[in-house]
Amino acid sequence: MDAAEFRRRGKEMVDYMANYLANIEQRPVYPDVKPGYLRSLIPTEAPLEPENYEDVIKDVERVIMPGVTHWHSPYFYAYFPTASSYPAMLADMLCGAIGGMGFTWASNPVITELEIVMLDWLGKMLKLPEHFIAGTHGQGGGVIQVGSTASEATLMSVLAARCKAIQQVQASNPGQSEAEILPKLVAYTSEQAHSSVERASLIGGVLMKKVPTDDNYAVGGGMFKKMLEEDKAAGLIPFYLCATLGTTPSCGFDHITELGPICNKENMWMHIDAAYAGSAFICPEFRPLLNGVEFADSFNFNPHKWLLTNFDCSTMWVKKRDDIIGVFKHSDQPFYLKHEHQDYNHSSLLQNWQIPHGRRFRSLKLWFVFRMYGIQGLQAHIRKQVALAKEFESLVRADKRFEICAEVIMGLVCFRLKGSNQLTELLLKRITESREIHLVPCHLSGRFVLRFAICARTTDSRHIQQAWRHITQLTFEILQEPNH
Amino acid sequence: MDAAEFRRRGKEMVDYMANYLANIEQRPVYPDVKPGYLRSLIPTEAPLEPENYEDVIKDVERVIMPGVTHWHSPYFYAYFPTASSYPAMLADMLCGAIGGMGFTWASNPVITELEIVMLDWLGKMLKLPEHFIAGTHGQGGGVIQVGSTASEATLMSVLAARCKAIQQVQASNPGQSEAEILPKLVAYTSEQAHSSVERASLIGGVLMKKVPTDDNYAVGGGMFKKMLEEDKAAGLIPFYLCATLGTTPSCGFDHITELGPICNKENMWMHIDAAYAGSAFICPEFRPLLNGVEFADSFNFNPHKWLLTNFDCSTMWVKKRDDIIGVFKHSDQPFYLKHEHQDYNHSSLLQNWQIPHGRRFRSLKLWFVFRMYGIQGLQAHIRKQVALAKEFESLVRADKRFEICAEVIMGLVCFRLKGSNQLTELLLKRITESREIHLVPCHLSGRFVLRFAICARTTDSRHIQQAWRHITQLTFEILQEPNH
């Protein structure tokens, strides 16, 4: 394919993309395929000779689309949103053409430079404390974590905390080896935290304990303090807490104004994971939920969830860059990575903030999105989706057969049919089979609960109303059945 | 921006992409900016209100392009290539529109399905042993590692090996705790291996030893065996080797036919990192360099380097999926990830192969590239670039002032001016300052060496000839100077 053909095919692709998104409501949101469906639709080996582009593109509808879960359909209410916007798509196209890799500053100066400044822009939008802003002389700053969800941000914070804790113990007990210290270290997180937090501890080889939550599925200071005291009395060394703002099951908010001072006093690293909810903190009315971030050593959220920046873009800030860079401080930087601006200390080694060596030019997406929407446009998107969740909540509350299972603060509504879990399980089964809308369940205090998350950018009141009609129709049918 | 504007802007962007790549030779390959250049060119905060698209796009030339290192310029010879092709860009555009995330099978069936089959296609192209092919009943298979370079593949293999080694030691010594075993575990890699290998051991908290290389900068069986014997005698437990095919400094090849049987006998995990060179194994004439892969537990390379698949796409195969999935085996899978095909055991949990939780639809790029080039087209690309390296090698060899510093096997030529290191260092300084071509150095046996890697897809004989004229012109000037 030469440049001329790319011009033609690229423009056709732009139309295909626009058509796909414009007509997405006509596709069943959840695919009707069985595991292994695709293998039989295509050859078992790559072709020896080139094929025609027409044949490839025809196969997009024949092979690919039948297996797609349409996350951008306004009938998609599962998990949490993954963002999509035209400006972000345009930026990503440009990123594809520039196509270089960023690791050292010299490998692609603009990748380092724009990322640092965009994270400052975003940090200011969130009104993060000054120490998280890189500026020209700051000790902290932000980075786009390679990888896709908050998993890598959590892992990096665990590793940085582990490194720091070992150094601290060794400073006061010079004789102790890392191997002696490691089994005593203990990290904490909410029992409601995302599974990636537990993974981070598995990778880092440290014990992680789960803190029980209160009636709002949030961790408070009292229970946390009690666990710390017990563990310290047992000879363990508490060194890390991952607090969550907007948990995956119910969008609960840990009480970081209580947890932060405890962590600071105990010299523990506090990381805050606000993967989903973080985007909402650009709105003054939601910013109070972030109060307490001033006690944190690191903070992250995913603009690719709720800030109109296409997947993937997970952002992380640290109070002291040196803590996180310390994890990978090599005695010898490989020679092929040295360059004339080697001494440029200003976060120039973004590759030392993360596990992979290289990075895409992801900050281009943020730059396009921030400028094309403006802060007000982004706030409007958040507010609209929260209002839709409130609208859905009202519909549920008005129906005596249902109950709301957790406070609705952002774009997630947790609800269930009153009565046995089996009843709500059956309802979900019918919803999934019908493929008109798509949502997933969670467990809250032993109850089987449906999660209704406002996801697609184009979701509107009429979709919410239609979804509710569909749910109540299926409920009506279920309750008519002899067993119920 | 609505769909109609996206259609217009998207088509303009396609033209911009095509123009950028068509005229890339007119841009200086290496940017003339100083660290911090970008901050002063743009506001310190995001705009409150939306801006015009014209203003954003004008800033691409004003703000972005001056800081780009043009990896796809045919005058770029630094590091190793990062791939770029029109079919891959088209696939990535489509990926942007579909835009969903993949973690469980149900979250987006096609992401899991196409990835498994594409990795089978690619595995067959490389003639990998049958146990690396997933098929419908295989125990092994491949995955696209999220993250960007081979770093994550290496890390996953270290973690899997660590997990397996601890289980094995505990099986024969039931009383031993993980904390007792961990400090005794020792991993090995070449002194020439990529820095990411050492990072993997830092993250995994295991000791890593570097094996000295032979005259070809490769690790052989003799030296490795000697180290093993000494370490075992000292009470350590060798558990892991990362062998490299195509090292970063000189593209050296470890002797895996010697190393493999030793690892198998010692019950050690052998991982093979062929990040750059792996793509070449689709050519029968280079495939013998992969002999010995049958002894390996895991293997990875980066199609985003040399197989015309835009960054990022790093592929990894394992002999036994269960080994790698075991690292993250949770006692309790979170509830919101359960789905009706939960028991679909066939690699359905790709998220357990990697650190991040979600994944982009990267296999689309492979599918488009394989079909639009065909195996023959991809082989032609590899062969052309190796021929260009050979052509450059001949030019160097014909000039008595220079010497070749390592055997030229693939697309990398290591060379230097005879005499003191200072002389070659000065030559590189002049090359970098001139910005006509871009390359980076390495150290080989104490010598300062220039790495000339054939990178851009469009590099041709005339570029090689021009680069050599430029290098010899600068050399001529240097040698005219009084000091030399």
PDB file of N, CA and C in Angstrom, chain A residues 155-170 178 181-182 185 200-206 239-240 269 323 327-328, chain B residues 159 162 182 199-206:
ATOM      1  N   LEU A 155       1.148  -0.718  41.082  1.00  0.00           N
ATOM      2  CA  LEU A 155       2.378  -1.497  41.217  1.00  0.00           C
ATOM      3  C   LEU A 155       3.579  -0.592  41.448  1.00  0.00           C
ATOM      4  N   MET A 156       3.683   0.478  40.671  1.00  0.00           N
ATOM      5  CA  MET A 156       4.821   1.378  40.846  1.00  0.00           C
ATOM      6  C   MET A 156       4.835   1.968  42.250  1.00  0.00           C
ATOM      7  N   SER A 157       3.660   2.299  42.778  1.00  0.00           N
ATOM      8  CA  SER A 157       3.629   2.880  44.124  1.00  0.00           C
ATOM      9  C   SER A 157       4.026   1.845  45.173  1.00  0.00           C
ATOM     10  N   VAL A 158       3.604   0.585  44.989  1.00  0.00           N
ATOM     11  CA  VAL A 158       4.009  -0.475  45.924  1.00  0.00           C
ATOM     12  C   VAL A 158       5.527  -0.644  45.890  1.00  0.00           C
ATOM     13  N   LEU A 159       6.092  -0.644  44.683  1.00  0.00           N
ATOM     14  CA  LEU A 159       7.538  -0.854  44.549  1.00  0.00           C
ATOM     15  C   LEU A 159       8.321   0.310  45.163  1.00  0.00           C
ATOM     16  N   ALA A 160       7.837   1.528  44.930  1.00  0.00           N
ATOM     17  CA  ALA A 160       8.523   2.696  45.497  1.00  0.00           C
ATOM     18  C   ALA A 160       8.452   2.659  47.017  1.00  0.00           C
ATOM     19  N   ALA A 161       7.267   2.312  47.524  1.00  0.00           N
ATOM     20  CA  ALA A 161       7.087   2.253  48.981  1.00  0.00           C
ATOM     21  C   ALA A 161       7.949   1.152  49.592  1.00  0.00           C
ATOM     22  N   ARG A 162       8.024   0.023  48.909  1.00  0.00           N
ATOM     23  CA  ARG A 162       8.834  -1.100  49.390  1.00  0.00           C
ATOM     24  C   ARG A 162      10.297  -0.694  49.483  1.00  0.00           C
ATOM     25  N   CYS A 163      10.769  -0.051  48.417  1.00  0.00           N
ATOM     26  CA  CYS A 163      12.160   0.409  48.352  1.00  0.00           C
ATOM     27  C   CYS A 163      12.466   1.375  49.501  1.00  0.00           C
ATOM     28  N   LYS A 164      11.562   2.316  49.708  1.00  0.00           N
ATOM     29  CA  LYS A 164      11.748   3.332  50.744  1.00  0.00           C
ATOM     30  C   LYS A 164      11.692   2.705  52.148  1.00  0.00           C
ATOM     31  N   ALA A 165      10.749   1.798  52.343  1.00  0.00           N
ATOM     32  CA  ALA A 165      10.595   1.164  53.656  1.00  0.00           C
ATOM     33  C   ALA A 165      11.837   0.365  54.026  1.00  0.00           C
ATOM     34  N   ILE A 166      12.368  -0.371  53.050  1.00  0.00           N
ATOM     35  CA  ILE A 166      13.565  -1.175  53.331  1.00  0.00           C
ATOM     36  C   ILE A 166      14.728  -0.268  53.719  1.00  0.00           C
ATOM     37  N   GLN A 167      14.883   0.835  52.980  1.00  0.00           N
ATOM     38  CA  GLN A 167      15.956   1.780  53.301  1.00  0.00           C
ATOM     39  C   GLN A 167      15.789   2.356  54.711  1.00  0.00           C
ATOM     40  N   GLN A 168      14.538   2.664  55.066  1.00  0.00           N
ATOM     41  CA  GLN A 168      14.291   3.244  56.387  1.00  0.00           C
ATOM     42  C   GLN A 168      14.610   2.265  57.505  1.00  0.00           C
ATOM     43  N   VAL A 169      14.178   1.017  57.325  1.00  0.00           N
ATOM     44  CA  VAL A 169      14.457   0.018  58.356  1.00  0.00           C
ATOM     45  C   VAL A 169      15.963  -0.191  58.479  1.00  0.00           C
ATOM     46  N   GLN A 170      16.623  -0.250  57.319  1.00  0.00           N
ATOM     47  CA  GLN A 170      18.065  -0.484  57.348  1.00  0.00           C
ATOM     48  C   GLN A 170      18.821   0.698  57.963  1.00  0.00           C
ATOM     49  N   GLU A 178      17.649  -7.247  53.284  1.00  0.00           N
ATOM     50  CA  GLU A 178      16.362  -7.094  52.611  1.00  0.00           C
ATOM     51  C   GLU A 178      15.490  -8.331  52.840  1.00  0.00           C
ATOM     52  N   ILE A 181      13.803  -8.195  56.120  1.00  0.00           N
ATOM     53  CA  ILE A 181      12.796  -7.139  56.270  1.00  0.00           C
ATOM     54  C   ILE A 181      11.508  -7.456  55.500  1.00  0.00           C
ATOM     55  N   LEU A 182      11.699  -7.937  54.272  1.00  0.00           N
ATOM     56  CA  LEU A 182      10.570  -8.116  53.355  1.00  0.00           C
ATOM     57  C   LEU A 182       9.376  -8.871  53.963  1.00  0.00           C
ATOM     58  N   LEU A 185       7.086  -6.646  56.126  1.00  0.00           N
ATOM     59  CA  LEU A 185       6.363  -5.509  55.554  1.00  0.00           C
ATOM     60  C   LEU A 185       4.905  -5.887  55.300  1.00  0.00           C
ATOM     61  N   ALA A 200      -0.562  -6.307  42.645  1.00  0.00           N
ATOM     62  CA  ALA A 200       0.657  -5.517  42.862  1.00  0.00           C
ATOM     63  C   ALA A 200       1.445  -6.090  44.029  1.00  0.00           C
ATOM     64  N   SER A 201       0.738  -6.517  45.072  1.00  0.00           N
ATOM     65  CA  SER A 201       1.445  -7.071  46.220  1.00  0.00           C
ATOM     66  C   SER A 201       2.035  -8.446  45.885  1.00  0.00           C
ATOM     67  N   LEU A 202       1.326  -9.212  45.046  1.00  0.00           N
ATOM     68  CA  LEU A 202       1.859 -10.519  44.628  1.00  0.00           C
ATOM     69  C   LEU A 202       3.168 -10.328  43.862  1.00  0.00           C
ATOM     70  N   ILE A 203       3.177  -9.357  42.948  1.00  0.00           N
ATOM     71  CA  ILE A 203       4.375  -9.106  42.154  1.00  0.00           C
ATOM     72  C   ILE A 203       5.509  -8.606  43.034  1.00  0.00           C
ATOM     73  N   GLY A 204       5.173  -7.673  43.922  1.00  0.00           N
ATOM     74  CA  GLY A 204       6.196  -7.098  44.788  1.00  0.00           C
ATOM     75  C   GLY A 204       6.614  -8.013  45.931  1.00  0.00           C
ATOM     76  N   GLY A 205       5.922  -9.132  46.066  1.00  0.00           N
ATOM     77  CA  GLY A 205       6.302 -10.095  47.096  1.00  0.00           C
ATOM     78  C   GLY A 205       6.084  -9.584  48.507  1.00  0.00           C
ATOM     79  N   VAL A 206       5.054  -8.771  48.703  1.00  0.00           N
ATOM     80  CA  VAL A 206       4.764  -8.271  50.049  1.00  0.00           C
ATOM     81  C   VAL A 206       3.348  -8.698  50.475  1.00  0.00           C
ATOM     82  N   PHE A 239       3.680  -0.433  55.900  1.00  0.00           N
ATOM     83  CA  PHE A 239       4.481   0.491  55.083  1.00  0.00           C
ATOM     84  C   PHE A 239       3.689   1.142  53.953  1.00  0.00           C
ATOM     85  N   TYR A 240       2.456   0.687  53.689  1.00  0.00           N
ATOM     86  CA  TYR A 240       1.771   1.145  52.466  1.00  0.00           C
ATOM     87  C   TYR A 240       0.260   1.007  52.610  1.00  0.00           C
ATOM     88  N   TRP A 269       3.522   4.939  53.154  1.00  0.00           N
ATOM     89  CA  TRP A 269       3.203   5.504  51.843  1.00  0.00           C
ATOM     90  C   TRP A 269       1.690   5.426  51.644  1.00  0.00           C
ATOM     91  N   ASP A 323      11.514   9.303  44.742  1.00  0.00           N
ATOM     92  CA  ASP A 323      11.074   8.057  45.374  1.00  0.00           C
ATOM     93  C   ASP A 323      10.763   6.993  44.331  1.00  0.00           C
ATOM     94  N   VAL A 327      13.350   3.276  42.376  1.00  0.00           N
ATOM     95  CA  VAL A 327      13.094   1.842  42.191  1.00  0.00           C
ATOM     96  C   VAL A 327      14.015   1.266  41.128  1.00  0.00           C
ATOM     97  N   PHE A 328      14.263   2.054  40.098  1.00  0.00           N
ATOM     98  CA  PHE A 328      15.019   1.536  38.954  1.00  0.00           C
ATOM     99  C   PHE A 328      16.396   2.164  38.805  1.00  0.00           C
TER     100      PHE A 328
ATOM    101  N   LEU B 159       8.510 -13.624  36.918  1.00  0.00           N
ATOM    102  CA  LEU B 159       7.513 -13.879  37.963  1.00  0.00           C
ATOM    103  C   LEU B 159       6.998 -15.311  37.899  1.00  0.00           C
ATOM    104  N   ARG B 162       9.746 -17.552  39.160  1.00  0.00           N
ATOM    105  CA  ARG B 162       9.881 -17.402  40.617  1.00  0.00           C
ATOM    106  C   ARG B 162       8.812 -18.222  41.338  1.00  0.00           C
ATOM    107  N   LEU B 182      13.414 -17.160  48.759  1.00  0.00           N
ATOM    108  CA  LEU B 182      13.636 -16.045  47.826  1.00  0.00           C
ATOM    109  C   LEU B 182      15.096 -15.568  47.763  1.00  0.00           C
ATOM    110  N   ARG B 199      15.919  -4.808  35.446  1.00  0.00           N
ATOM    111  CA  ARG B 199      14.729  -4.242  36.085  1.00  0.00           C
ATOM    112  C   ARG B 199      13.757  -5.312  36.541  1.00  0.00           C
ATOM    113  N   ALA B 200      13.583  -6.311  35.694  1.00  0.00           N
ATOM    114  CA  ALA B 200      12.636  -7.381  36.031  1.00  0.00           C
ATOM    115  C   ALA B 200      13.054  -8.057  37.323  1.00  0.00           C
ATOM    116  N   SER B 201      14.360  -8.241  37.502  1.00  0.00           N
ATOM    117  CA  SER B 201      14.815  -8.891  38.734  1.00  0.00           C
ATOM    118  C   SER B 201      14.656  -7.947  39.926  1.00  0.00           C
ATOM    119  N   LEU B 202      14.836  -6.651  39.713  1.00  0.00           N
ATOM    120  CA  LEU B 202      14.630  -5.689  40.806  1.00  0.00           C
ATOM    121  C   LEU B 202      13.176  -5.721  41.268  1.00  0.00           C
ATOM    122  N   ILE B 203      12.255  -5.747  40.304  1.00  0.00           N
ATOM    123  CA  ILE B 203      10.834  -5.773  40.652  1.00  0.00           C
ATOM    124  C   ILE B 203      10.482  -7.069  41.359  1.00  0.00           C
ATOM    125  N   GLY B 204      10.985  -8.170  40.813  1.00  0.00           N
ATOM    126  CA  GLY B 204      10.657  -9.477  41.386  1.00  0.00           C
ATOM    127  C   GLY B 204      11.418  -9.775  42.660  1.00  0.00           C
ATOM    128  N   GLY B 205      12.351  -8.914  43.016  1.00  0.00           N
ATOM    129  CA  GLY B 205      13.088  -9.096  44.257  1.00  0.00           C
ATOM    130  C   GLY B 205      13.992 -10.317  44.260  1.00  0.00           C
ATOM    131  N   VAL B 206      14.549 -10.649  43.085  1.00  0.00           N
ATOM    132  CA  VAL B 206      15.463 -11.794  43.017  1.00  0.00           C
ATOM    133  C   VAL B 206      16.834 -11.331  42.525  1.00  0.00           C
TER     134      VAL B 206
END
